[in-house]
Amino acid sequence: MPQTYHNVSTMPANLSEEPPGPITNPIFRGPERFRYYSVAPVPKFSRATWRLKVSGLVDRPFALTYGDLYSLPSVFVRADFRCVTGWVVHNVLWRGIQLSSLFGQAALQPEAKFVSFRSFDGLYRASYTLQQAMSEHAIVAFELNRKPLPTEQGAPARIVNPDMFGYKNLKWLGEIKLTATREQGYWEQKGWCNPLIGDDKTDDCS
């Protein structure tokens, strides 16, 4: 069985005591940094017109506005961010809406077994099993270290799941779609599999 990565904590965002900030890694003699990758030019968005669709095998499809991100119940997720190429940023603090709560609002149909995420640039996509997406720390993130996501980090919202490598944490989120079969993501279409952190094999390549 694949082993998931457990160096992660989740807490409600309405706690009176905010979680501590990120640490400084002494190896780098300063803050660690993200490397930014994109398979296409970074897309622009308007907060007034952006929508996040929840669709597919659900009884109640809906769309969220940017304002909805801040009005719905949210959580803080603290975790290391790990790229499949080997670099790490430790103790990253994300704020977001748990995917499981969105699924509850949408009312999943019994046939729903996988979840597809699509960027609003129309190009990049990724997919999880429903079990992976139901993790308590799998979220639609809209803040990074207490600030709104910057454009290069996927603004206005992105997927964050610390059990998955960075390329599975899709940026510039535009749609969440529930499906009966897996829709392969951008890199899986090019021959990659779906590895979990801590597992030297794969979670599913079918």
mmCIF file of C-alpha atoms in Angstrom:
data_model
loop_
_atom_site.group_PDB
_atom_site.id
_atom_site.type_symbol
_atom_site.label_atom_id
_atom_site.label_comp_id
_atom_site.label_asym_id
_atom_site.label_seq_id
_atom_site.Cartn_x
_atom_site.Cartn_y
_atom_site.Cartn_z
ATOM 1 C CA MET A 1 0.000 0.000 0.000
ATOM 2 C CA PRO A 2 1.304 3.516 -0.779
ATOM 3 C CA GLN A 3 2.385 5.534 2.247
ATOM 4 C CA THR A 4 1.181 9.115 2.474
ATOM 5 C CA TYR A 5 3.206 11.969 3.901
ATOM 6 C CA HIS A 6 2.155 12.923 7.417
ATOM 7 C CA ASN A 7 4.179 16.049 8.280
ATOM 8 C CA VAL A 8 1.046 18.184 8.132
ATOM 9 C CA SER A 9 -1.396 19.840 10.526
ATOM 10 C CA THR A 10 -4.884 21.176 9.920
ATOM 11 C CA MET A 11 -6.788 23.660 12.080
ATOM 12 C CA PRO A 12 -9.930 25.779 11.693
ATOM 13 C CA ALA A 13 -9.215 29.266 10.393
ATOM 14 C CA ASN A 14 -11.465 30.861 12.999
ATOM 15 C CA LEU A 15 -9.204 30.019 15.945
ATOM 16 C CA SER A 16 -8.465 33.017 18.171
ATOM 17 C CA GLU A 17 -4.778 32.081 18.308
ATOM 18 C CA GLU A 18 -3.197 32.100 14.847
ATOM 19 C CA PRO A 19 -0.624 29.419 14.037
ATOM 20 C CA PRO A 20 3.047 30.450 14.109
ATOM 21 C CA GLY A 21 4.730 31.708 10.966
ATOM 22 C CA PRO A 22 7.121 29.789 8.705
ATOM 23 C CA ILE A 23 10.626 29.011 9.920
ATOM 24 C CA THR A 24 13.918 30.027 8.383
ATOM 25 C CA ASN A 25 15.984 27.115 7.155
ATOM 26 C CA PRO A 26 19.602 27.485 8.358
ATOM 27 C CA ILE A 27 20.895 25.511 5.384
ATOM 28 C CA PHE A 28 19.920 28.354 3.063
ATOM 29 C CA ARG A 29 20.883 31.103 5.569
ATOM 30 C CA GLY A 30 17.522 32.723 4.890
ATOM 31 C CA PRO A 31 13.962 31.932 3.827
ATOM 32 C CA GLU A 32 13.534 29.025 1.469
ATOM 33 C CA ARG A 33 12.032 29.908 -1.880
ATOM 34 C CA PHE A 34 9.579 28.408 -4.302
ATOM 35 C CA ARG A 35 10.601 27.665 -7.874
ATOM 36 C CA TYR A 36 7.852 28.681 -10.245
ATOM 37 C CA TYR A 37 6.960 26.440 -13.161
ATOM 38 C CA SER A 38 4.279 26.899 -15.780
ATOM 39 C CA VAL A 39 3.573 25.004 -19.000
ATOM 40 C CA ALA A 40 2.117 28.192 -20.543
ATOM 41 C CA PRO A 41 2.198 31.959 -19.881
ATOM 42 C CA VAL A 42 0.876 32.798 -16.407
ATOM 43 C CA PRO A 43 -2.843 33.578 -16.884
ATOM 44 C CA LYS A 44 -4.475 36.777 -15.684
ATOM 45 C CA PHE A 45 -7.785 36.894 -13.864
ATOM 46 C CA SER A 46 -10.381 39.366 -12.658
ATOM 47 C CA ARG A 47 -11.742 38.991 -9.140
ATOM 48 C CA ALA A 48 -15.070 40.311 -10.404
ATOM 49 C CA THR A 49 -15.541 37.681 -13.099
ATOM 50 C CA TRP A 50 -13.580 34.645 -11.829
ATOM 51 C CA ARG A 51 -15.700 31.609 -11.009
ATOM 52 C CA LEU A 52 -14.844 28.185 -9.623
ATOM 53 C CA LYS A 53 -17.225 25.569 -11.013
ATOM 54 C CA VAL A 54 -18.028 22.343 -9.172
ATOM 55 C CA SER A 55 -19.572 19.991 -11.711
ATOM 56 C CA GLY A 56 -19.793 16.443 -13.032
ATOM 57 C CA LEU A 57 -21.366 13.599 -11.071
ATOM 58 C CA VAL A 58 -23.067 15.796 -8.473
ATOM 59 C CA ASP A 59 -26.720 16.511 -7.699
ATOM 60 C CA ARG A 60 -26.169 20.212 -6.992
ATOM 61 C CA PRO A 61 -23.549 21.776 -9.290
ATOM 62 C CA PHE A 62 -22.571 25.310 -8.316
ATOM 63 C CA ALA A 63 -19.980 28.032 -8.838
ATOM 64 C CA LEU A 64 -18.021 30.053 -6.285
ATOM 65 C CA THR A 65 -17.048 33.698 -6.630
ATOM 66 C CA TYR A 66 -13.870 35.215 -5.216
ATOM 67 C CA GLY A 67 -15.861 36.603 -2.304
ATOM 68 C CA ASP A 68 -17.210 33.136 -1.525
ATOM 69 C CA LEU A 69 -13.682 31.954 -0.776
ATOM 70 C CA TYR A 70 -13.624 34.246 2.264
ATOM 71 C CA SER A 71 -17.213 33.689 3.371
ATOM 72 C CA LEU A 72 -17.202 29.883 3.492
ATOM 73 C CA PRO A 73 -15.693 27.979 6.447
ATOM 74 C CA SER A 74 -11.955 27.542 5.909
ATOM 75 C CA VAL A 75 -8.939 25.921 7.530
ATOM 76 C CA PHE A 76 -5.223 26.511 7.919
ATOM 77 C CA VAL A 77 -3.022 23.718 6.600
ATOM 78 C CA ARG A 78 0.647 23.756 7.573
ATOM 79 C CA ALA A 79 2.927 21.424 5.635
ATOM 80 C CA ASP A 80 6.161 21.106 3.708
ATOM 81 C CA PHE A 81 5.777 21.758 -0.015
ATOM 82 C CA ARG A 82 7.733 19.167 -2.001
ATOM 83 C CA CYS A 83 8.559 19.194 -5.688
ATOM 84 C CA VAL A 84 9.079 15.935 -7.547
ATOM 85 C CA THR A 85 12.436 17.363 -8.721
ATOM 86 C CA GLY A 86 13.723 17.352 -5.124
ATOM 87 C CA TRP A 87 13.438 20.851 -3.629
ATOM 88 C CA VAL A 88 11.387 21.575 -0.511
ATOM 89 C CA VAL A 89 9.926 24.612 1.231
ATOM 90 C CA HIS A 90 9.250 23.735 4.866
ATOM 91 C CA ASN A 91 6.327 24.740 7.100
ATOM 92 C CA VAL A 92 4.252 26.524 4.481
ATOM 93 C CA LEU A 93 0.987 27.911 5.853
ATOM 94 C CA TRP A 94 -2.004 27.713 3.521
ATOM 95 C CA ARG A 95 -5.565 28.842 4.119
ATOM 96 C CA GLY A 96 -8.358 27.263 2.126
ATOM 97 C CA ILE A 97 -11.665 25.444 1.886
ATOM 98 C CA GLN A 98 -11.600 21.700 2.361
ATOM 99 C CA LEU A 99 -12.568 19.805 -0.767
ATOM 100 C CA SER A 100 -14.699 17.496 1.360
ATOM 101 C CA SER A 101 -16.910 20.423 2.395
ATOM 102 C CA LEU A 102 -17.425 21.430 -1.236
ATOM 103 C CA PHE A 103 -18.350 17.850 -2.062
ATOM 104 C CA GLY A 104 -20.918 17.920 0.725
ATOM 105 C CA GLN A 105 -22.456 21.052 -0.738
ATOM 106 C CA ALA A 106 -22.531 19.505 -4.216
ATOM 107 C CA ALA A 107 -23.945 16.119 -3.089
ATOM 108 C CA LEU A 108 -21.843 13.534 -4.875
ATOM 109 C CA GLN A 109 -23.504 10.819 -6.887
ATOM 110 C CA PRO A 110 -22.546 7.196 -6.100
ATOM 111 C CA GLU A 111 -20.731 6.843 -9.420
ATOM 112 C CA ALA A 112 -18.219 9.568 -8.512
ATOM 113 C CA LYS A 113 -14.830 7.900 -7.960
ATOM 114 C CA PHE A 114 -12.305 10.480 -9.198
ATOM 115 C CA VAL A 115 -11.853 14.245 -9.119
ATOM 116 C CA SER A 116 -10.456 16.331 -11.967
ATOM 117 C CA PHE A 117 -9.040 19.833 -11.486
ATOM 118 C CA ARG A 118 -8.771 22.234 -14.395
ATOM 119 C CA SER A 119 -6.951 25.546 -14.620
ATOM 120 C CA PHE A 120 -8.860 28.453 -16.097
ATOM 121 C CA ASP A 121 -6.117 28.807 -18.713
ATOM 122 C CA GLY A 122 -7.767 25.829 -20.413
ATOM 123 C CA LEU A 123 -4.532 23.835 -20.563
ATOM 124 C CA TYR A 124 -3.365 22.383 -17.256
ATOM 125 C CA ARG A 125 -5.280 19.698 -15.390
ATOM 126 C CA ALA A 126 -4.680 17.147 -12.660
ATOM 127 C CA SER A 127 -6.718 14.385 -11.040
ATOM 128 C CA TYR A 128 -7.044 12.589 -7.707
ATOM 129 C CA THR A 129 -8.915 9.570 -6.523
ATOM 130 C CA LEU A 130 -11.952 10.567 -4.491
ATOM 131 C CA GLN A 131 -10.251 9.152 -1.391
ATOM 132 C CA GLN A 132 -7.252 11.453 -1.873
ATOM 133 C CA ALA A 133 -9.500 14.461 -2.416
ATOM 134 C CA MET A 134 -11.485 13.676 0.750
ATOM 135 C CA SER A 135 -8.383 14.086 2.941
ATOM 136 C CA GLU A 136 -8.943 16.656 5.682
ATOM 137 C CA HIS A 137 -5.946 18.653 4.460
ATOM 138 C CA ALA A 138 -6.824 18.633 0.739
ATOM 139 C CA ILE A 139 -8.014 22.189 0.144
ATOM 140 C CA VAL A 140 -8.833 24.912 -2.345
ATOM 141 C CA ALA A 141 -6.184 27.343 -1.102
ATOM 142 C CA PHE A 142 -6.558 31.109 -1.474
ATOM 143 C CA GLU A 143 -3.953 32.391 0.999
ATOM 144 C CA LEU A 144 -0.243 31.668 1.444
ATOM 145 C CA ASN A 145 1.420 32.638 4.725
ATOM 146 C CA ARG A 146 -1.570 34.859 5.663
ATOM 147 C CA LYS A 147 -1.600 36.794 2.385
ATOM 148 C CA PRO A 148 -3.732 36.324 -0.766
ATOM 149 C CA LEU A 149 -2.076 34.023 -3.252
ATOM 150 C CA PRO A 150 0.272 35.870 -5.603
ATOM 151 C CA THR A 151 -0.281 35.365 -9.308
ATOM 152 C CA GLU A 152 2.683 33.022 -9.719
ATOM 153 C CA GLN A 153 1.298 30.852 -6.875
ATOM 154 C CA GLY A 154 -1.997 30.280 -8.640
ATOM 155 C CA ALA A 155 -4.220 33.234 -7.737
ATOM 156 C CA PRO A 156 -7.025 33.434 -7.044
ATOM 157 C CA ALA A 157 -7.160 29.793 -5.893
ATOM 158 C CA ARG A 158 -5.235 26.563 -6.255
ATOM 159 C CA ILE A 159 -5.340 22.980 -5.051
ATOM 160 C CA VAL A 160 -3.120 22.049 -2.106
ATOM 161 C CA ASN A 161 -2.725 18.489 -0.865
ATOM 162 C CA PRO A 162 0.507 17.859 1.072
ATOM 163 C CA ASP A 163 0.369 14.114 0.328
ATOM 164 C CA MET A 164 0.943 14.915 -3.343
ATOM 165 C CA PHE A 165 4.006 16.361 -5.069
ATOM 166 C CA GLY A 166 3.842 19.959 -6.233
ATOM 167 C CA TYR A 167 2.861 19.247 -9.824
ATOM 168 C CA LYS A 168 -0.356 17.652 -8.491
ATOM 169 C CA ASN A 169 -1.205 20.846 -6.567
ATOM 170 C CA LEU A 170 -2.831 22.599 -9.511
ATOM 171 C CA LYS A 171 -2.669 26.389 -9.800
ATOM 172 C CA TRP A 172 -5.162 28.900 -11.318
ATOM 173 C CA LEU A 173 -8.113 26.698 -10.463
ATOM 174 C CA GLY A 174 -11.231 27.099 -12.576
ATOM 175 C CA GLU A 175 -13.174 23.840 -12.289
ATOM 176 C CA ILE A 176 -13.543 20.808 -10.032
ATOM 177 C CA LYS A 177 -15.255 17.920 -11.813
ATOM 178 C CA LEU A 178 -16.379 14.615 -10.306
ATOM 179 C CA THR A 179 -16.034 11.640 -12.663
ATOM 180 C CA ALA A 180 -16.543 7.878 -12.763
ATOM 181 C CA THR A 181 -13.159 7.230 -14.421
ATOM 182 C CA ARG A 182 -9.858 9.038 -14.103
ATOM 183 C CA GLU A 183 -9.209 11.928 -16.454
ATOM 184 C CA GLN A 184 -5.444 11.946 -16.839
ATOM 185 C CA GLY A 185 -3.689 15.198 -16.030
ATOM 186 C CA TYR A 186 -1.303 17.234 -18.156
ATOM 187 C CA TRP A 187 1.811 15.312 -17.145
ATOM 188 C CA GLU A 188 0.102 11.925 -17.000
ATOM 189 C CA GLN A 189 -0.883 12.403 -20.642
ATOM 190 C CA LYS A 190 2.847 12.725 -21.314
ATOM 191 C CA GLY A 191 3.676 9.452 -19.573
ATOM 192 C CA TRP A 192 4.006 10.393 -15.890
ATOM 193 C CA CYS A 193 2.308 8.361 -13.178
ATOM 194 C CA ASN A 194 0.594 9.564 -9.999
ATOM 195 C CA PRO A 195 3.148 9.175 -7.175
ATOM 196 C CA LEU A 196 2.480 9.961 -3.547
ATOM 197 C CA ILE A 197 5.105 11.517 -1.305
ATOM 198 C CA GLY A 198 6.857 8.772 0.680
ATOM 199 C CA ASP A 199 6.089 6.148 -1.939
ATOM 200 C CA ASP A 200 8.732 5.025 -4.421
ATOM 201 C CA LYS A 201 6.104 3.420 -6.610
ATOM 202 C CA THR A 202 2.847 4.985 -7.822
ATOM 203 C CA ASP A 203 -0.666 5.438 -6.624
ATOM 204 C CA ASP A 204 -2.317 4.669 -9.978
ATOM 205 C CA CYS A 205 -1.228 4.763 -13.597
ATOM 206 C CA SER A 206 -4.381 3.442 -15.186
#
